PDB file of C-alpha atoms in Angstrom:
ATOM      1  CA  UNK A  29     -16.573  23.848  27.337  1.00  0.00           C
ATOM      2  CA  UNK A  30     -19.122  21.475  28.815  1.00  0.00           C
ATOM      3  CA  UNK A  31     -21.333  22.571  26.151  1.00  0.00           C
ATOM      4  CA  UNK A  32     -18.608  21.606  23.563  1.00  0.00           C
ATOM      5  CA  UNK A  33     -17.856  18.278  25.043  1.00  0.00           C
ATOM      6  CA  UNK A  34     -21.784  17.424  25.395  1.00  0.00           C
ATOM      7  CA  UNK A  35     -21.933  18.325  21.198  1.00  0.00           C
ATOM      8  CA  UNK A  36     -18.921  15.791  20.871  1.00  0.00           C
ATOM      9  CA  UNK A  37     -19.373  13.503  23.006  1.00  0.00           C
ATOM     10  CA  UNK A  38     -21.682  11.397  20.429  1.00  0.00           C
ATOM     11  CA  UNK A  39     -19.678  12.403  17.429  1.00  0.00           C
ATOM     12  CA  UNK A  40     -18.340   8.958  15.449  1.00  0.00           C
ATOM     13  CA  UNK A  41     -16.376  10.912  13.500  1.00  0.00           C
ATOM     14  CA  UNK A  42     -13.140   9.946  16.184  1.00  0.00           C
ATOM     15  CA  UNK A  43     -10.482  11.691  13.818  1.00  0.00           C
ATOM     16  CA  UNK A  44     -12.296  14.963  13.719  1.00  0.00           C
ATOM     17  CA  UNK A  45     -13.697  14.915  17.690  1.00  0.00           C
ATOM     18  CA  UNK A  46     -10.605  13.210  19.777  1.00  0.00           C
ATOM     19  CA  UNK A  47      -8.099  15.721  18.945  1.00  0.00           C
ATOM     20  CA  UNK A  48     -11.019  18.662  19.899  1.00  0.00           C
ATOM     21  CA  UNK A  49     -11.784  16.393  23.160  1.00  0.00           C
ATOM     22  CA  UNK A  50      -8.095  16.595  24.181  1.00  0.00           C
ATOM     23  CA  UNK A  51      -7.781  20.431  23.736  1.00  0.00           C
ATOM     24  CA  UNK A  52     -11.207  21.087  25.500  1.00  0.00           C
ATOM     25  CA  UNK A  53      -9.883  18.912  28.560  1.00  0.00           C
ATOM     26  CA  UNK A  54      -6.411  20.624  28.531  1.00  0.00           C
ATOM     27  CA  UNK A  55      -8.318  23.887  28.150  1.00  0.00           C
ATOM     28  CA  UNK A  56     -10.324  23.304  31.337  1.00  0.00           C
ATOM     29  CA  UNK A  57      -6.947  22.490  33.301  1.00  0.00           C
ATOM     30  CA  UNK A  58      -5.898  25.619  32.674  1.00  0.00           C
ATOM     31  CA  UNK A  59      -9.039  27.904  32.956  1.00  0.00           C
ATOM     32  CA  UNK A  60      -8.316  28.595  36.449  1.00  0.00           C
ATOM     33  CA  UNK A  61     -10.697  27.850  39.876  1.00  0.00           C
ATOM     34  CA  UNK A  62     -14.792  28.352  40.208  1.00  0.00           C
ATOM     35  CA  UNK A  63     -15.991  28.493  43.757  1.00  0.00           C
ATOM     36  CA  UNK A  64     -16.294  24.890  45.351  1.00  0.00           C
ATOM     37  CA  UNK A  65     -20.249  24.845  45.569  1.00  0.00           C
ATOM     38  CA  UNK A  66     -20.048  25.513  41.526  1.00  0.00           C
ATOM     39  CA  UNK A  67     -16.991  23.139  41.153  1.00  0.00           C
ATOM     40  CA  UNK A  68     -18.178  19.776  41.779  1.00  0.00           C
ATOM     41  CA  UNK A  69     -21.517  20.078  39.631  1.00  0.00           C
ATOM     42  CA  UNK A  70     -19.787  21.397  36.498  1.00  0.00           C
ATOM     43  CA  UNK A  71     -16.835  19.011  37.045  1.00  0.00           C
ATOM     44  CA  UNK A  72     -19.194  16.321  36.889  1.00  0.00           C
ATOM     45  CA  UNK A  73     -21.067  17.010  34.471  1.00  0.00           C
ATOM     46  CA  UNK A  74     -17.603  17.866  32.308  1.00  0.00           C
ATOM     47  CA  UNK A  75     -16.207  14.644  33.390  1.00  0.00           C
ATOM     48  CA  UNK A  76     -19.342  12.619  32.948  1.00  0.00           C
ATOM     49  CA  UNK A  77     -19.000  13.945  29.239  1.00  0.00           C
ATOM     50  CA  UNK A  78     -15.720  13.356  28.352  1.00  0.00           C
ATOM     51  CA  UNK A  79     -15.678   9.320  30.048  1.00  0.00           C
ATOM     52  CA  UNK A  80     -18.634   8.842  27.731  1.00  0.00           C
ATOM     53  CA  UNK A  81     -16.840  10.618  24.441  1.00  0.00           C
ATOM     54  CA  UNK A  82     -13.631   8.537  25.162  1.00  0.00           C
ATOM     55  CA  UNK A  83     -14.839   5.155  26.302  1.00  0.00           C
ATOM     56  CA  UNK A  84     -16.893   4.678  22.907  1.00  0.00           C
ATOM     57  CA  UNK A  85     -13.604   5.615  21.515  1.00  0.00           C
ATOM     58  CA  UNK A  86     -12.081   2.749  23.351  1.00  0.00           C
ATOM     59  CA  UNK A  87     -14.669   0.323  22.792  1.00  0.00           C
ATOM     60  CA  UNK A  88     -14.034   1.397  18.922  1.00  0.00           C
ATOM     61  CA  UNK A  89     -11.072   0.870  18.943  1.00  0.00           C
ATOM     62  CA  UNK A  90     -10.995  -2.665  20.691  1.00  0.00           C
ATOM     63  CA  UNK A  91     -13.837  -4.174  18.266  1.00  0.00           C
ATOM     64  CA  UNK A  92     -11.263  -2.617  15.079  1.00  0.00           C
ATOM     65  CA  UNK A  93      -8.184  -4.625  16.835  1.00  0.00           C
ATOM     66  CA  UNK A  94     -10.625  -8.201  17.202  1.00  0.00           C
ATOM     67  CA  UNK A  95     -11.224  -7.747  13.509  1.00  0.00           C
ATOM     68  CA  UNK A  96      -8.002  -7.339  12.317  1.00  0.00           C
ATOM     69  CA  UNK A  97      -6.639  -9.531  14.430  1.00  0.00           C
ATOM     70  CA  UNK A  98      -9.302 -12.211  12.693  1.00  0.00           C
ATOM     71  CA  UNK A  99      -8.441 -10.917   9.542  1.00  0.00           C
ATOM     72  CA  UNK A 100      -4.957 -11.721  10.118  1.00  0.00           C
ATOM     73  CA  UNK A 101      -5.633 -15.495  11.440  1.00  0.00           C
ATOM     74  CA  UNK A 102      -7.468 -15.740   8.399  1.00  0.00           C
ATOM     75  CA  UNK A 103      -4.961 -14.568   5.713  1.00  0.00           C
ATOM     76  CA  UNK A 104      -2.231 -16.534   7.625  1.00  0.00           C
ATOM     77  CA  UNK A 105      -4.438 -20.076   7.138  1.00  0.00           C
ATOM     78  CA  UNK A 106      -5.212 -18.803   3.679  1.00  0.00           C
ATOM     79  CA  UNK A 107      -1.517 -18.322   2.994  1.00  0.00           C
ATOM     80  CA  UNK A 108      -0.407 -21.484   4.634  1.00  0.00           C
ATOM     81  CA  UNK A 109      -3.279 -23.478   2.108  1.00  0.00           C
ATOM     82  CA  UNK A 110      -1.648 -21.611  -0.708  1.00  0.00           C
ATOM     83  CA  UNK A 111       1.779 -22.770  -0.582  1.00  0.00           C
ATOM     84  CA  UNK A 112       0.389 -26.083  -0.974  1.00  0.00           C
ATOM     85  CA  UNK A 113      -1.805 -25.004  -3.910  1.00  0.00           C
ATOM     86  CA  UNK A 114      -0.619 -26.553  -7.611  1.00  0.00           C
ATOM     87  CA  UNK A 115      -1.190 -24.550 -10.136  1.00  0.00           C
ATOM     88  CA  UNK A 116      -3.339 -25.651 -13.647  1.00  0.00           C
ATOM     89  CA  UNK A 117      -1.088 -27.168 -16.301  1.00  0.00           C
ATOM     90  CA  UNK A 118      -3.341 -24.916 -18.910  1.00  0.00           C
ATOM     91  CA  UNK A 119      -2.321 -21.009 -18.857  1.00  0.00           C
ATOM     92  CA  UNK A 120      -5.349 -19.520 -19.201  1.00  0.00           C
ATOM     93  CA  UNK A 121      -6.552 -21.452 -16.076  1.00  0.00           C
ATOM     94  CA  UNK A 122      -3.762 -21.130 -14.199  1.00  0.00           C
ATOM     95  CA  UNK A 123      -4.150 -16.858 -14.544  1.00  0.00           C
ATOM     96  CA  UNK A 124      -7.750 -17.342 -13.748  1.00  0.00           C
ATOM     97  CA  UNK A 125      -7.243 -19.495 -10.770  1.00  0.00           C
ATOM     98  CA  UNK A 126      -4.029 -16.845  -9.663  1.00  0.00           C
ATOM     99  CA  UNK A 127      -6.450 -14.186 -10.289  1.00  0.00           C
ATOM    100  CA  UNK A 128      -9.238 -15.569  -8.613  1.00  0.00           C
ATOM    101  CA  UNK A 129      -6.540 -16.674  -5.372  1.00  0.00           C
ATOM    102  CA  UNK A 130      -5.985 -12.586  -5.419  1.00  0.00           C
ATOM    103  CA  UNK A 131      -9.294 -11.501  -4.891  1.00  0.00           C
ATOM    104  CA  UNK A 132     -10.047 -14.443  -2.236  1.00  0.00           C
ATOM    105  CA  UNK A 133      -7.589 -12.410  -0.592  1.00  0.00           C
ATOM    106  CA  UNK A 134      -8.615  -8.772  -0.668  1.00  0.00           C
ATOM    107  CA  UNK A 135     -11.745 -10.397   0.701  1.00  0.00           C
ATOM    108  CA  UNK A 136     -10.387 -11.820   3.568  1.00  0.00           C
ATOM    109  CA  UNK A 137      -9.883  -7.694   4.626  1.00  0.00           C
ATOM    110  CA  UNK A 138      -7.414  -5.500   5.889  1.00  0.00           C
ATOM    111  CA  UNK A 139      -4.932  -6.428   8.360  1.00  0.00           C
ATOM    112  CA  UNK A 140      -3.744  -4.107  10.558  1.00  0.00           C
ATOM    113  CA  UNK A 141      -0.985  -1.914   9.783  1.00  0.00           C
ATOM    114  CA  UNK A 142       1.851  -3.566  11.931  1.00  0.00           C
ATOM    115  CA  UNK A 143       0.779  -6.811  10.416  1.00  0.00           C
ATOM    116  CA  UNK A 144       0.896  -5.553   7.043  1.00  0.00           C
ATOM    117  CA  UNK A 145       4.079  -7.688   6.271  1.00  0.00           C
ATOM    118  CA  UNK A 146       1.492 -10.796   5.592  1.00  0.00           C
ATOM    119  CA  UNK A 147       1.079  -8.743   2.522  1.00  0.00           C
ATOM    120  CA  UNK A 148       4.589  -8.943   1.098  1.00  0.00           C
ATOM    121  CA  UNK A 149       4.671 -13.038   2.435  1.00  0.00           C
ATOM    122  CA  UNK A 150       1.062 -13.526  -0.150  1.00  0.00           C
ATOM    123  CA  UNK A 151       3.645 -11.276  -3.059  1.00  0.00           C
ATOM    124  CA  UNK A 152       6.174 -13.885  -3.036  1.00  0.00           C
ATOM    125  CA  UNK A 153       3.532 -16.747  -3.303  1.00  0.00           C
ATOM    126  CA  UNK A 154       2.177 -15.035  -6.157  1.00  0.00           C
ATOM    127  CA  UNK A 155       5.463 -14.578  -8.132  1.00  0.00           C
ATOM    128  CA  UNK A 156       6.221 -18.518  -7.507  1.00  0.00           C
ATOM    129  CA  UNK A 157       2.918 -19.166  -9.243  1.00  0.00           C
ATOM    130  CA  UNK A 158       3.124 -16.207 -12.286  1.00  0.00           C
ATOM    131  CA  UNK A 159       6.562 -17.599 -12.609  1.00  0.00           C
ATOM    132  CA  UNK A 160       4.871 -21.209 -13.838  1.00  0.00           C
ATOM    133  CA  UNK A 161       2.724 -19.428 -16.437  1.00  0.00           C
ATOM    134  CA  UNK A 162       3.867 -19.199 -19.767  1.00  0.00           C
ATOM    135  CA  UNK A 163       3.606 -15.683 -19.938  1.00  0.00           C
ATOM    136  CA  UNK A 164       5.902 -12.677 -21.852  1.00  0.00           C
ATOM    137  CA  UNK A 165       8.122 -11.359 -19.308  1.00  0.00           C
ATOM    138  CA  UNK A 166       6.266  -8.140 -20.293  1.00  0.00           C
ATOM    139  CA  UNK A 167       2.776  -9.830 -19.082  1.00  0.00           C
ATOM    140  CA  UNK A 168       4.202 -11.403 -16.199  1.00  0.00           C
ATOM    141  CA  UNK A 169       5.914  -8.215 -15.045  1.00  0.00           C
ATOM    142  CA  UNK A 170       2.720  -6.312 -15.177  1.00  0.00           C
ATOM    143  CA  UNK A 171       0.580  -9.330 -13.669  1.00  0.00           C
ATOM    144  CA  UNK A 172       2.735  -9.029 -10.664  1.00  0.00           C
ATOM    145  CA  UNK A 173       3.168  -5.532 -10.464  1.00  0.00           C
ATOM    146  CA  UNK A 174      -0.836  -4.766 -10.902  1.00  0.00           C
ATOM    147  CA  UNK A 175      -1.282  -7.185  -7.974  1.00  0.00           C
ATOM    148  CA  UNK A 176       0.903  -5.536  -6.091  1.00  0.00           C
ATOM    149  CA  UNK A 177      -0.492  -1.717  -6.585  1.00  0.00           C
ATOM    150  CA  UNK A 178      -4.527  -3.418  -6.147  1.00  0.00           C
ATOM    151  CA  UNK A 179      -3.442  -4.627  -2.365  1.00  0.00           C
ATOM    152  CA  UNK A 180      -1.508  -0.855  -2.257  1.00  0.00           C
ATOM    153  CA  UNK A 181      -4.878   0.919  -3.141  1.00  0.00           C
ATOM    154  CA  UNK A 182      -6.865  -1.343  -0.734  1.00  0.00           C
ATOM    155  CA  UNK A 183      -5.046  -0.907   1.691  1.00  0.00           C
ATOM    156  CA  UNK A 184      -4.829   3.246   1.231  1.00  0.00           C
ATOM    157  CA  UNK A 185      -1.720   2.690   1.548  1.00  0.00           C
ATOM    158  CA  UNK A 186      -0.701   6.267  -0.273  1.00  0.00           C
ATOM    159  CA  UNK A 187       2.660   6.605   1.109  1.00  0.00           C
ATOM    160  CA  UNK A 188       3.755   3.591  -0.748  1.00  0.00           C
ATOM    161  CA  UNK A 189       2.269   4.778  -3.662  1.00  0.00           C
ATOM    162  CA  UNK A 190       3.731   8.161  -3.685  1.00  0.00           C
ATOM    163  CA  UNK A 191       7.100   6.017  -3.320  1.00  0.00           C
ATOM    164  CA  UNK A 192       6.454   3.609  -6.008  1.00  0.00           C
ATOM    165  CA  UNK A 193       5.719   6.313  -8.577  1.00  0.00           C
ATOM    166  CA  UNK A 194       9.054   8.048  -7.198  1.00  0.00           C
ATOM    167  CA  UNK A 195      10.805   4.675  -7.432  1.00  0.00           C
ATOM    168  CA  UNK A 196       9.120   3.828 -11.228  1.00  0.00           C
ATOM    169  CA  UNK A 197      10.205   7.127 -11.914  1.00  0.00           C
ATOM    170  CA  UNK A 198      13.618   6.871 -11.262  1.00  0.00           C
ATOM    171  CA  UNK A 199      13.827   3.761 -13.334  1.00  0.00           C
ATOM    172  CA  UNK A 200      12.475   5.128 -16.654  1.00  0.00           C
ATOM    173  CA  UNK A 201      14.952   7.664 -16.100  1.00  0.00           C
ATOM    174  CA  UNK A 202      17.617   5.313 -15.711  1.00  0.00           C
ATOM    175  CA  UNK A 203      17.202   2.895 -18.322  1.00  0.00           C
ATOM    176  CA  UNK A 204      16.555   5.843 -21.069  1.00  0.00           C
ATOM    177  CA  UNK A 205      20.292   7.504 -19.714  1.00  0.00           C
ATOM    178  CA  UNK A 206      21.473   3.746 -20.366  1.00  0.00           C
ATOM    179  CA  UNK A 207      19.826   3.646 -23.599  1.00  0.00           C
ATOM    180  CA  UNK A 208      21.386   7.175 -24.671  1.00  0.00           C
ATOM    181  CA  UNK A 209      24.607   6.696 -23.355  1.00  0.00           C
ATOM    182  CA  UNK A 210      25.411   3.133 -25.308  1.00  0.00           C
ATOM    183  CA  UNK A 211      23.841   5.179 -28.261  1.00  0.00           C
ATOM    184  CA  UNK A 212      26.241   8.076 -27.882  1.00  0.00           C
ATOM    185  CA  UNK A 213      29.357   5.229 -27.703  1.00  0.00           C
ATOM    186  CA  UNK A 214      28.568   4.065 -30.959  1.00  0.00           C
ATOM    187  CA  UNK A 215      29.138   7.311 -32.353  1.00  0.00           C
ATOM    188  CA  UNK A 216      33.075   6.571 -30.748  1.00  0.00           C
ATOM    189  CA  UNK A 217      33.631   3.323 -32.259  1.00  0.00           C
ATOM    190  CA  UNK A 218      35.582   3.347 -35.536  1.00  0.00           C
ATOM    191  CA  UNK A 219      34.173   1.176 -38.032  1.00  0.00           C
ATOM    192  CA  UNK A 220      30.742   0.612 -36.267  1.00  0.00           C
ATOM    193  CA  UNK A 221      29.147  -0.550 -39.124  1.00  0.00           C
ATOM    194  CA  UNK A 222      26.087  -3.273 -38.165  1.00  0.00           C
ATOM    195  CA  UNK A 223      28.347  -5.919 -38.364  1.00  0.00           C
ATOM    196  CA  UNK A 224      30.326  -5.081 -36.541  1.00  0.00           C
ATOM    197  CA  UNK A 225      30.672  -7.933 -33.741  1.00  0.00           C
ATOM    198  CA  UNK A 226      30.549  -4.987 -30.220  1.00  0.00           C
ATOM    199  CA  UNK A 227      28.311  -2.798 -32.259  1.00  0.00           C
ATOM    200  CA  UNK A 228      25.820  -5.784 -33.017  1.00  0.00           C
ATOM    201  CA  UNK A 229      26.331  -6.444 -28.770  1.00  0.00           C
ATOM    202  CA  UNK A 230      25.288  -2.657 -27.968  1.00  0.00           C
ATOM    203  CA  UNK A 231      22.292  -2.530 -30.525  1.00  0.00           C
ATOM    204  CA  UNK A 232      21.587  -5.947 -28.614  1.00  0.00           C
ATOM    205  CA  UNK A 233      21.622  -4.511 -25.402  1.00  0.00           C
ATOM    206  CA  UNK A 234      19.618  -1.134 -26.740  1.00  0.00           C
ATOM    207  CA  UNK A 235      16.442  -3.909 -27.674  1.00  0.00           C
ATOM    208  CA  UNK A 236      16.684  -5.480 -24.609  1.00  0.00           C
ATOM    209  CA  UNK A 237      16.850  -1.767 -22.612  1.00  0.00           C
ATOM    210  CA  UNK A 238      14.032  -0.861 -24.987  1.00  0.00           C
ATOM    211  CA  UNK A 239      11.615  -3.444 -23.768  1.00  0.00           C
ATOM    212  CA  UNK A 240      12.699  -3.165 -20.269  1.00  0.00           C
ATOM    213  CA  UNK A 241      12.039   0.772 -20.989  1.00  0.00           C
ATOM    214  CA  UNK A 242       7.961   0.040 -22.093  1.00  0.00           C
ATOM    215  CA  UNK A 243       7.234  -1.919 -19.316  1.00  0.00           C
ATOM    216  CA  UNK A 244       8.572   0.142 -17.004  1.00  0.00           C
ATOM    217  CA  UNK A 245       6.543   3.007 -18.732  1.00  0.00           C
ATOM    218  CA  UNK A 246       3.654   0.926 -18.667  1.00  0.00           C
ATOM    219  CA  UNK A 247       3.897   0.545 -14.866  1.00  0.00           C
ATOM    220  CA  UNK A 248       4.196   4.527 -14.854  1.00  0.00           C
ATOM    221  CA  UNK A 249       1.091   4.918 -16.630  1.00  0.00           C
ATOM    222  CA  UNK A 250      -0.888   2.647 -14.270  1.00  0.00           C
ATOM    223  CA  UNK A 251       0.451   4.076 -10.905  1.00  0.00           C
ATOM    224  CA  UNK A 252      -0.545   7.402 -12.434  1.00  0.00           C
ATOM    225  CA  UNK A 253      -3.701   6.513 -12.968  1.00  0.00           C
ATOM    226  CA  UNK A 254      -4.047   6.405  -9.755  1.00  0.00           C
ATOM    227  CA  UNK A 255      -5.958   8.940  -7.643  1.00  0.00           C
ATOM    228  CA  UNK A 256      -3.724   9.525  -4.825  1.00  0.00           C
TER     229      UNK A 256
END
C-alpha cells in the first residue's frame, strides 16, 4: 500500500488517483496491527505519502475556485456594461457586434458550476438585442438557440444537452401530431372546400405549424450534430 500511495502520490490526474487514495487509506484501517517497532516507520512513511497526494489536491483545487471566482467578477462587470450597450441601427452590424459580444464572453471562461446561472442572466441580454434585429423569426430563433447550445458545449455541460435533444424532441413530435390532427378534422367538415372561411383558418394554422415544424427540426439537426 505504501508502495501504491508513493506511485500516486504525484499523479495530476486527481479524478483517476483520489478515489484510489481513499480506498488505499481505508484499506490500511482495516489491514489489522504490525508490531509497534514496525508501526511508526511504515505509518510515517504511509502518512507522509498520502498528506503530500492530498494537499496538492487541495492546493488544486483552491487555485480552480480563485479562477472561477475571477471569471465570475468578470462576466458579472461584462454583463452589467452590456445592458447598457445600444445596439447598431444597421442589421448586419448589429449581428456582428451581438456575435462578436458572444465570443467576448466565452473568453471571459468558465464559471463555476453553482454560478452557472450568470449564463442564463447573459441569454436574456442576448434575446433583448436579437429581438432589435430585423431578422426572420426563423433566423432569430436559430441565432438564439445556437448561442445557447455554443455556451452548453463550452461549458461540457452534457446533461443539458442530452435534455435539450429530449426536450427538441418532444416538440417535433408535438407540432407534427398538431399538424396531423387539424389535417384529419378537415376530412370531418362538410363542405371543406378552400373557401371555406374555418377550412381557410386550419390550412392557416397548418403553414404556420409547418414553419414552426422546420425550425424546430433545424434545431434537432444541430443538437445532433453534436458529439455528446
Amino acid at each position: 500500500m505504501i508502495e501504491k500511495a508513493n506511485a500516486y502520490k504525484d499523479s495530476d490526474d486527481f479524478a483517476k488517483a483520489t478515489p484510489i487514495m481513499k480506498q488505499i487509506q481505508d484499506q490500511w484501517r482495516n489491514i489489522g496491527h504490525v508490531p509497534k517497532k514496525q508501526s511508526d516507520v511504515i505509518w510515517k512513511e504511509f502518512k507522509d505519502a498520502c498528506n503530500h497526494y492530498f494537499n496538492r489536491l487541495n492546493k488544486t483545487y483552491a487555485a480552480k475556485n480563485d479562477a472561477e471566482h475571477a471569471v465570475y467578477d468578470a462576466k458579472k462587470q461584462y454583463l452589467t456594461e452590456l445592458k447598457e450597450f445600444s445596439l447598431p441601427t444597421d442589421h448586419k452590424e448589429g449581428l456582428q457586434a451581438i456575435k462578436q459580444h458572444i465570443q467576448n464572453w466565452k473568453d471571459l471562461g468558465k464559471v463555476a458550476h453553482n454560478k452557472r446561472y450568470i449564463e442564463s442572466k447573459f441569454n436574456k441580454v442576448l434575446d433583448h438585442l436579437f429581438d432589435q434585429l430585423t431578422l426572420s423569426k426563423k433566423d432569430m430563433e436559430l441565432e438564439k438557440f445556437n448561442s445557447k447550445i455554443d455556451q452548453l458545449v463550452d461549458n461540457k455541460d452534457n446533461k443539458q444537452l442530452a435534455y435539450e435533444i429530449n426536450s427538441v424532441q418532444r416538440k417535433v413530435e408535438e407540432i407534427q401530431n398538431e399538424i396531423f390532427q387539424l389535417e384529419n378534422n378537415i376530412q370531418f367538415i362538410t363542405n371543406a372546400k378552400k373557401d371555406n372561411p374555418l377550412i381557410k383558418e386550419i390550412n392557416k394554422n397548418i403553414d404556420k405549424l409547418g414553419e414552426d415544424l422546420n425550425i424546430w427540426k433545424e434545431k434537432l439537426t444541430l443538437l445532433r450534430n453534436i458529439s455528446l
